[in-house]
Amino acid sequence: GTDGSGINYYDVQTQKINKLYIPDSLKNRVNLSAVYSIHVQNQNLIWVGTSGYGMYKFIIDKTTQPYSVSAYKQYIYRNGASGTLSNNIVYSIIQDDALHLWVATRGGGINRFNTNTEEFQTYRFSLDNKGFISSDDVLCLYKDTKGLLWAGTSMGLNKLIRFDVDKPVLLRFTEKEGMPNNTVHGILEDQENNLWLSTNQGIAKLIQNEGDYRIISYYKKDG
């Protein structure tokens, strides 16, 4: 995903990068000027998050060279409408289960999207509900090997513990808990089930051990 040049894909056989082709019949309706997340559902279906244009569902035709979009659907925020995307800036899309996606937005919290009914269920931050996500500005999502959801925001890291009457109960990790910085851009898990987190002030290693957590921070000065 690029900022200004649509979507590119790498061809392993030719070792070249090609640009995904948008047919002329779709160009006026599809805006890929700022692509910030891509989730590959299968060989011919991808979900695309943009900055300002919501989320797209693309059917990919691989019989053409370069690959092209044969069909699409756009999902956008509609003010006052229920069951829609909560914000048009989408920074992360991951699989939840066979039927649902998790969609992270900047300013609209997180959404659980039902790919069958095409409805969004939104979870937002609320000062009156400590179980909610620490910020509506969500930058990244990750599902660990145990199936637990982690969300990186501009106000710390969140771990989804459970749902309580359709509201998420979260465990938060911020600078107060030892994070080097509260803005979390990326989350990865290593073979020992530790999480590695990229922030505005270095990298953090979150060590999990039966409910106990320890954070080790790495900065430029560490080499």
PDB file of C-alpha atoms in Angstrom:
ATOM      1  CA  GLY A   1       0.000   0.000   0.000  1.00  0.00           C
ATOM      2  CA  THR A   2       1.353   3.412  -0.934  1.00  0.00           C
ATOM      3  CA  ASP A   3       0.621   7.046  -0.234  1.00  0.00           C
ATOM      4  CA  GLY A   4      -0.204   8.324  -3.710  1.00  0.00           C
ATOM      5  CA  SER A   5       0.472   5.380  -6.010  1.00  0.00           C
ATOM      6  CA  GLY A   6      -2.237   2.839  -5.205  1.00  0.00           C
ATOM      7  CA  ILE A   7      -1.437  -0.805  -4.466  1.00  0.00           C
ATOM      8  CA  ASN A   8       1.651  -2.683  -5.601  1.00  0.00           C
ATOM      9  CA  TYR A   9       2.395  -6.401  -5.480  1.00  0.00           C
ATOM     10  CA  TYR A  10       5.646  -8.319  -5.751  1.00  0.00           C
ATOM     11  CA  ASP A  11       5.881 -11.120  -8.308  1.00  0.00           C
ATOM     12  CA  VAL A  12       8.194 -13.774  -6.844  1.00  0.00           C
ATOM     13  CA  GLN A  13       8.865 -15.456 -10.193  1.00  0.00           C
ATOM     14  CA  THR A  14       9.819 -12.342 -12.137  1.00  0.00           C
ATOM     15  CA  GLN A  15      11.189 -10.576  -9.024  1.00  0.00           C
ATOM     16  CA  LYS A  16       9.436  -7.409 -10.103  1.00  0.00           C
ATOM     17  CA  ILE A  17       6.955  -5.080  -8.477  1.00  0.00           C
ATOM     18  CA  ASN A  18       3.756  -4.432 -10.397  1.00  0.00           C
ATOM     19  CA  LYS A  19       0.954  -1.977  -9.791  1.00  0.00           C
ATOM     20  CA  LEU A  20      -2.547  -3.369  -9.270  1.00  0.00           C
ATOM     21  CA  TYR A  21      -4.599  -2.239 -12.255  1.00  0.00           C
ATOM     22  CA  ILE A  22      -7.857  -0.368 -11.714  1.00  0.00           C
ATOM     23  CA  PRO A  23     -10.015  -0.538 -14.882  1.00  0.00           C
ATOM     24  CA  ASP A  24     -11.106   2.762 -16.386  1.00  0.00           C
ATOM     25  CA  SER A  25     -14.716   1.895 -15.548  1.00  0.00           C
ATOM     26  CA  LEU A  26     -13.844   1.930 -11.818  1.00  0.00           C
ATOM     27  CA  LYS A  27     -11.281   4.729 -11.592  1.00  0.00           C
ATOM     28  CA  ASN A  28     -13.835   7.434 -10.889  1.00  0.00           C
ATOM     29  CA  ARG A  29     -15.313   5.412  -8.017  1.00  0.00           C
ATOM     30  CA  VAL A  30     -12.202   3.899  -6.401  1.00  0.00           C
ATOM     31  CA  ASN A  31      -9.757   6.172  -4.560  1.00  0.00           C
ATOM     32  CA  LEU A  32      -6.447   4.556  -3.586  1.00  0.00           C
ATOM     33  CA  SER A  33      -4.469   7.739  -3.025  1.00  0.00           C
ATOM     34  CA  ALA A  34      -3.612   6.723   0.559  1.00  0.00           C
ATOM     35  CA  VAL A  35      -3.510   2.977   1.316  1.00  0.00           C
ATOM     36  CA  TYR A  36      -2.492   2.180   4.892  1.00  0.00           C
ATOM     37  CA  SER A  37      -3.565  -1.436   5.422  1.00  0.00           C
ATOM     38  CA  ILE A  38      -4.174  -4.577   3.369  1.00  0.00           C
ATOM     39  CA  HIS A  39      -5.617  -7.864   4.575  1.00  0.00           C
ATOM     40  CA  VAL A  40      -5.435 -10.814   2.180  1.00  0.00           C
ATOM     41  CA  GLN A  41      -8.555 -12.953   2.687  1.00  0.00           C
ATOM     42  CA  ASN A  42      -7.679 -15.482  -0.005  1.00  0.00           C
ATOM     43  CA  GLN A  43      -6.119 -15.708  -3.454  1.00  0.00           C
ATOM     44  CA  ASN A  44      -8.725 -13.461  -5.044  1.00  0.00           C
ATOM     45  CA  LEU A  45     -10.104 -11.310  -2.213  1.00  0.00           C
ATOM     46  CA  ILE A  46      -8.385  -8.503  -0.339  1.00  0.00           C
ATOM     47  CA  TRP A  47      -9.577  -5.868   2.134  1.00  0.00           C
ATOM     48  CA  VAL A  48      -7.981  -2.445   1.896  1.00  0.00           C
ATOM     49  CA  GLY A  49      -7.909   0.324   4.501  1.00  0.00           C
ATOM     50  CA  THR A  50      -7.383   3.900   3.334  1.00  0.00           C
ATOM     51  CA  SER A  51      -6.786   7.275   4.907  1.00  0.00           C
ATOM     52  CA  GLY A  52      -9.979   9.187   4.253  1.00  0.00           C
ATOM     53  CA  TYR A  53     -11.872   6.813   1.980  1.00  0.00           C
ATOM     54  CA  GLY A  54     -12.872   4.035   4.353  1.00  0.00           C
ATOM     55  CA  MET A  55     -12.425   0.350   3.600  1.00  0.00           C
ATOM     56  CA  TYR A  56     -12.608  -1.441   0.256  1.00  0.00           C
ATOM     57  CA  LYS A  57     -13.349  -5.044  -0.642  1.00  0.00           C
ATOM     58  CA  PHE A  58     -11.561  -5.993  -3.868  1.00  0.00           C
ATOM     59  CA  ILE A  59     -12.022  -9.070  -6.032  1.00  0.00           C
ATOM     60  CA  ILE A  60      -8.731  -9.633  -7.828  1.00  0.00           C
ATOM     61  CA  ASP A  61      -8.484 -11.034 -11.363  1.00  0.00           C
ATOM     62  CA  LYS A  62      -5.158 -12.872 -11.632  1.00  0.00           C
ATOM     63  CA  THR A  63      -5.682 -13.907 -15.244  1.00  0.00           C
ATOM     64  CA  THR A  64      -4.606 -10.423 -16.345  1.00  0.00           C
ATOM     65  CA  GLN A  65      -1.102  -8.985 -16.407  1.00  0.00           C
ATOM     66  CA  PRO A  66      -0.752  -7.013 -14.256  1.00  0.00           C
ATOM     67  CA  TYR A  67      -3.418  -8.239 -11.841  1.00  0.00           C
ATOM     68  CA  SER A  68      -6.576  -6.151 -11.935  1.00  0.00           C
ATOM     69  CA  VAL A  69      -9.651  -5.384  -9.842  1.00  0.00           C
ATOM     70  CA  SER A  70     -12.719  -7.087 -11.318  1.00  0.00           C
ATOM     71  CA  ALA A  71     -15.224  -5.984  -8.636  1.00  0.00           C
ATOM     72  CA  TYR A  72     -15.258  -3.882  -5.499  1.00  0.00           C
ATOM     73  CA  LYS A  73     -17.329  -2.546  -2.633  1.00  0.00           C
ATOM     74  CA  GLN A  74     -16.601   0.481  -0.473  1.00  0.00           C
ATOM     75  CA  TYR A  75     -17.498   0.799   3.211  1.00  0.00           C
ATOM     76  CA  ILE A  76     -17.556   4.327   4.624  1.00  0.00           C
ATOM     77  CA  TYR A  77     -18.588   6.201   7.755  1.00  0.00           C
ATOM     78  CA  ARG A  78     -22.102   7.569   7.637  1.00  0.00           C
ATOM     79  CA  ASN A  79     -22.895  10.079  10.354  1.00  0.00           C
ATOM     80  CA  GLY A  80     -25.828   8.931  12.473  1.00  0.00           C
ATOM     81  CA  ALA A  81     -26.182   5.589  10.707  1.00  0.00           C
ATOM     82  CA  SER A  82     -25.878   2.423  12.786  1.00  0.00           C
ATOM     83  CA  GLY A  83     -23.889  -0.599  11.666  1.00  0.00           C
ATOM     84  CA  THR A  84     -21.466   1.396   9.502  1.00  0.00           C
ATOM     85  CA  LEU A  85     -17.729   1.994   9.699  1.00  0.00           C
ATOM     86  CA  SER A  86     -16.951   4.399  12.567  1.00  0.00           C
ATOM     87  CA  ASN A  87     -14.291   6.456  10.758  1.00  0.00           C
ATOM     88  CA  ASN A  88     -12.945   6.704   7.198  1.00  0.00           C
ATOM     89  CA  ILE A  89      -9.299   6.479   8.260  1.00  0.00           C
ATOM     90  CA  VAL A  90      -8.473   2.756   8.527  1.00  0.00           C
ATOM     91  CA  TYR A  91      -4.962   1.814   9.673  1.00  0.00           C
ATOM     92  CA  SER A  92      -5.275  -1.918  10.350  1.00  0.00           C
ATOM     93  CA  ILE A  93      -7.442  -4.874   9.254  1.00  0.00           C
ATOM     94  CA  ILE A  94      -6.996  -8.392  10.656  1.00  0.00           C
ATOM     95  CA  GLN A  95      -8.982 -11.624  10.740  1.00  0.00           C
ATOM     96  CA  ASP A  96     -10.936 -12.402  13.898  1.00  0.00           C
ATOM     97  CA  ASP A  97     -12.670 -15.653  12.954  1.00  0.00           C
ATOM     98  CA  ALA A  98     -14.008 -17.175   9.741  1.00  0.00           C
ATOM     99  CA  LEU A  99     -16.820 -14.624   9.643  1.00  0.00           C
ATOM    100  CA  HIS A 100     -15.436 -11.459  11.225  1.00  0.00           C
ATOM    101  CA  LEU A 101     -12.708  -8.889  10.732  1.00  0.00           C
ATOM    102  CA  TRP A 102     -11.264  -6.424  13.227  1.00  0.00           C
ATOM    103  CA  VAL A 103     -10.898  -2.938  11.728  1.00  0.00           C
ATOM    104  CA  ALA A 104      -8.859  -0.197  13.436  1.00  0.00           C
ATOM    105  CA  THR A 105      -9.659   3.448  12.757  1.00  0.00           C
ATOM    106  CA  ARG A 106      -8.024   6.741  13.631  1.00  0.00           C
ATOM    107  CA  GLY A 107     -10.612   8.515  15.727  1.00  0.00           C
ATOM    108  CA  GLY A 108     -13.417   5.975  15.567  1.00  0.00           C
ATOM    109  CA  GLY A 109     -12.067   3.207  17.793  1.00  0.00           C
ATOM    110  CA  ILE A 110     -12.167  -0.423  16.693  1.00  0.00           C
ATOM    111  CA  ASN A 111     -14.841  -2.139  14.613  1.00  0.00           C
ATOM    112  CA  ARG A 112     -15.827  -5.803  14.404  1.00  0.00           C
ATOM    113  CA  PHE A 113     -17.057  -6.367  10.863  1.00  0.00           C
ATOM    114  CA  ASN A 114     -19.383  -9.219   9.921  1.00  0.00           C
ATOM    115  CA  THR A 115     -18.429 -10.184   6.361  1.00  0.00           C
ATOM    116  CA  ASN A 116     -21.763 -11.961   5.897  1.00  0.00           C
ATOM    117  CA  THR A 117     -24.206  -9.264   7.054  1.00  0.00           C
ATOM    118  CA  GLU A 118     -21.717  -6.470   6.219  1.00  0.00           C
ATOM    119  CA  GLU A 119     -22.465  -4.733   9.508  1.00  0.00           C
ATOM    120  CA  PHE A 120     -19.956  -3.030  11.806  1.00  0.00           C
ATOM    121  CA  GLN A 121     -20.042  -3.191  15.586  1.00  0.00           C
ATOM    122  CA  THR A 122     -18.074  -0.289  17.052  1.00  0.00           C
ATOM    123  CA  TYR A 123     -16.172  -0.127  20.331  1.00  0.00           C
ATOM    124  CA  ARG A 124     -15.184   3.348  21.443  1.00  0.00           C
ATOM    125  CA  PHE A 125     -13.339   4.934  24.331  1.00  0.00           C
ATOM    126  CA  SER A 126     -15.507   6.216  27.176  1.00  0.00           C
ATOM    127  CA  LEU A 127     -14.350   8.022  30.307  1.00  0.00           C
ATOM    128  CA  ASP A 128     -17.336   6.511  32.090  1.00  0.00           C
ATOM    129  CA  ASN A 129     -16.309   2.963  31.188  1.00  0.00           C
ATOM    130  CA  LYS A 130     -12.805   1.931  32.233  1.00  0.00           C
ATOM    131  CA  GLY A 131     -13.123  -1.278  30.262  1.00  0.00           C
ATOM    132  CA  PHE A 132     -13.093   0.523  26.948  1.00  0.00           C
ATOM    133  CA  ILE A 133     -10.081   1.009  24.729  1.00  0.00           C
ATOM    134  CA  SER A 134      -7.693   3.716  25.942  1.00  0.00           C
ATOM    135  CA  SER A 135      -7.984   5.777  22.791  1.00  0.00           C
ATOM    136  CA  ASP A 136     -10.191   5.974  19.714  1.00  0.00           C
ATOM    137  CA  ASP A 137      -7.008   6.608  17.721  1.00  0.00           C
ATOM    138  CA  VAL A 138      -6.039   3.014  16.882  1.00  0.00           C
ATOM    139  CA  LEU A 139      -2.883   2.495  14.821  1.00  0.00           C
ATOM    140  CA  CYS A 140      -2.442  -1.290  14.702  1.00  0.00           C
ATOM    141  CA  LEU A 141      -4.053  -4.610  15.615  1.00  0.00           C
ATOM    142  CA  TYR A 142      -2.609  -8.048  16.317  1.00  0.00           C
ATOM    143  CA  LYS A 143      -4.092 -11.429  17.198  1.00  0.00           C
ATOM    144  CA  ASP A 144      -1.661 -13.596  19.153  1.00  0.00           C
ATOM    145  CA  THR A 145      -1.220 -17.369  19.075  1.00  0.00           C
ATOM    146  CA  LYS A 146      -3.752 -17.725  21.900  1.00  0.00           C
ATOM    147  CA  GLY A 147      -6.362 -15.850  19.874  1.00  0.00           C
ATOM    148  CA  LEU A 148      -6.285 -12.704  22.017  1.00  0.00           C
ATOM    149  CA  LEU A 149      -6.616  -9.286  20.414  1.00  0.00           C
ATOM    150  CA  TRP A 150      -4.049  -6.551  20.980  1.00  0.00           C
ATOM    151  CA  ALA A 151      -4.545  -2.949  19.867  1.00  0.00           C
ATOM    152  CA  GLY A 152      -1.852  -0.300  19.603  1.00  0.00           C
ATOM    153  CA  THR A 153      -3.135   3.248  20.039  1.00  0.00           C
ATOM    154  CA  SER A 154      -1.739   6.745  20.496  1.00  0.00           C
ATOM    155  CA  MET A 155      -2.426   6.296  24.215  1.00  0.00           C
ATOM    156  CA  GLY A 156      -0.895   2.906  24.896  1.00  0.00           C
ATOM    157  CA  LEU A 157      -1.283  -0.815  24.222  1.00  0.00           C
ATOM    158  CA  ASN A 158      -4.518  -2.687  24.940  1.00  0.00           C
ATOM    159  CA  LYS A 159      -5.144  -6.392  25.463  1.00  0.00           C
ATOM    160  CA  LEU A 160      -8.722  -7.617  25.041  1.00  0.00           C
ATOM    161  CA  ILE A 161      -9.452  -9.863  28.015  1.00  0.00           C
ATOM    162  CA  ARG A 162     -13.138 -10.578  27.475  1.00  0.00           C
ATOM    163  CA  PHE A 163     -16.478  -9.073  26.524  1.00  0.00           C
ATOM    164  CA  ASP A 164     -18.834  -7.955  29.285  1.00  0.00           C
ATOM    165  CA  VAL A 165     -22.369  -7.377  27.956  1.00  0.00           C
ATOM    166  CA  ASP A 166     -20.963  -6.633  24.486  1.00  0.00           C
ATOM    167  CA  LYS A 167     -18.400  -4.211  25.915  1.00  0.00           C
ATOM    168  CA  PRO A 168     -14.698  -5.111  25.787  1.00  0.00           C
ATOM    169  CA  VAL A 169     -12.757  -5.439  29.024  1.00  0.00           C
ATOM    170  CA  LEU A 170      -9.158  -4.456  28.357  1.00  0.00           C
ATOM    171  CA  LEU A 171      -5.799  -4.555  30.080  1.00  0.00           C
ATOM    172  CA  ARG A 172      -3.748  -1.447  29.326  1.00  0.00           C
ATOM    173  CA  PHE A 173      -0.016  -0.893  29.039  1.00  0.00           C
ATOM    174  CA  THR A 174       1.205   2.699  29.002  1.00  0.00           C
ATOM    175  CA  GLU A 175       4.300   4.610  30.100  1.00  0.00           C
ATOM    176  CA  LYS A 176       2.967   4.182  33.633  1.00  0.00           C
ATOM    177  CA  GLU A 177       3.326   0.395  33.252  1.00  0.00           C
ATOM    178  CA  GLY A 178       6.826   0.723  31.776  1.00  0.00           C
ATOM    179  CA  MET A 179       6.251   1.334  28.066  1.00  0.00           C
ATOM    180  CA  PRO A 180       8.913   3.589  26.463  1.00  0.00           C
ATOM    181  CA  ASN A 181       6.160   5.607  24.799  1.00  0.00           C
ATOM    182  CA  ASN A 182       2.375   5.541  24.524  1.00  0.00           C
ATOM    183  CA  THR A 183       2.163   5.636  20.715  1.00  0.00           C
ATOM    184  CA  VAL A 184       2.275   2.042  19.447  1.00  0.00           C
ATOM    185  CA  HIS A 185       2.705   1.615  15.689  1.00  0.00           C
ATOM    186  CA  GLY A 186       3.351  -2.128  15.324  1.00  0.00           C
ATOM    187  CA  ILE A 187       2.932  -5.427  17.196  1.00  0.00           C
ATOM    188  CA  LEU A 188       4.650  -8.774  16.543  1.00  0.00           C
ATOM    189  CA  GLU A 189       4.981 -12.014  18.530  1.00  0.00           C
ATOM    190  CA  ASP A 190       8.131 -14.121  18.777  1.00  0.00           C
ATOM    191  CA  GLN A 191       8.486 -17.891  19.270  1.00  0.00           C
ATOM    192  CA  GLU A 192       8.473 -17.489  23.056  1.00  0.00           C
ATOM    193  CA  ASN A 193       5.133 -15.612  22.934  1.00  0.00           C
ATOM    194  CA  ASN A 194       6.724 -12.284  23.814  1.00  0.00           C
ATOM    195  CA  LEU A 195       5.316  -9.248  22.061  1.00  0.00           C
ATOM    196  CA  TRP A 196       7.559  -6.740  20.310  1.00  0.00           C
ATOM    197  CA  LEU A 197       6.138  -3.236  20.018  1.00  0.00           C
ATOM    198  CA  SER A 198       7.382  -0.298  17.973  1.00  0.00           C
ATOM    199  CA  THR A 199       6.752   3.150  19.471  1.00  0.00           C
ATOM    200  CA  ASN A 200       7.736   6.784  18.948  1.00  0.00           C
ATOM    201  CA  GLN A 201      10.546   6.301  21.487  1.00  0.00           C
ATOM    202  CA  GLY A 202      12.106   2.924  20.742  1.00  0.00           C
ATOM    203  CA  ILE A 203      11.064  -0.724  20.813  1.00  0.00           C
ATOM    204  CA  ALA A 204       9.432  -2.543  23.733  1.00  0.00           C
ATOM    205  CA  LYS A 205       9.483  -6.244  24.540  1.00  0.00           C
ATOM    206  CA  LEU A 206       6.430  -7.355  26.526  1.00  0.00           C
ATOM    207  CA  ILE A 207       7.125 -10.591  28.399  1.00  0.00           C
ATOM    208  CA  GLN A 208       4.071 -12.582  29.483  1.00  0.00           C
ATOM    209  CA  ASN A 209       4.214 -15.205  32.203  1.00  0.00           C
ATOM    210  CA  GLU A 210       0.923 -16.572  33.560  1.00  0.00           C
ATOM    211  CA  GLY A 211      -0.700 -13.199  34.074  1.00  0.00           C
ATOM    212  CA  ASP A 212       2.486 -11.389  35.051  1.00  0.00           C
ATOM    213  CA  TYR A 213       3.956  -8.857  32.652  1.00  0.00           C
ATOM    214  CA  ARG A 214       7.388  -7.341  32.298  1.00  0.00           C
ATOM    215  CA  ILE A 215       8.451  -4.719  29.781  1.00  0.00           C
ATOM    216  CA  ILE A 216      11.995  -4.233  28.482  1.00  0.00           C
ATOM    217  CA  SER A 217      12.633  -1.128  26.393  1.00  0.00           C
ATOM    218  CA  TYR A 218      15.298  -0.756  23.690  1.00  0.00           C
ATOM    219  CA  TYR A 219      16.490   2.620  22.435  1.00  0.00           C
ATOM    220  CA  LYS A 220      18.998   3.903  19.888  1.00  0.00           C
ATOM    221  CA  LYS A 221      21.585   4.105  22.668  1.00  0.00           C
ATOM    222  CA  ASP A 222      21.342   0.305  23.087  1.00  0.00           C
ATOM    223  CA  GLY A 223      22.926  -0.170  19.676  1.00  0.00           C
TER     224      GLY A 223
END
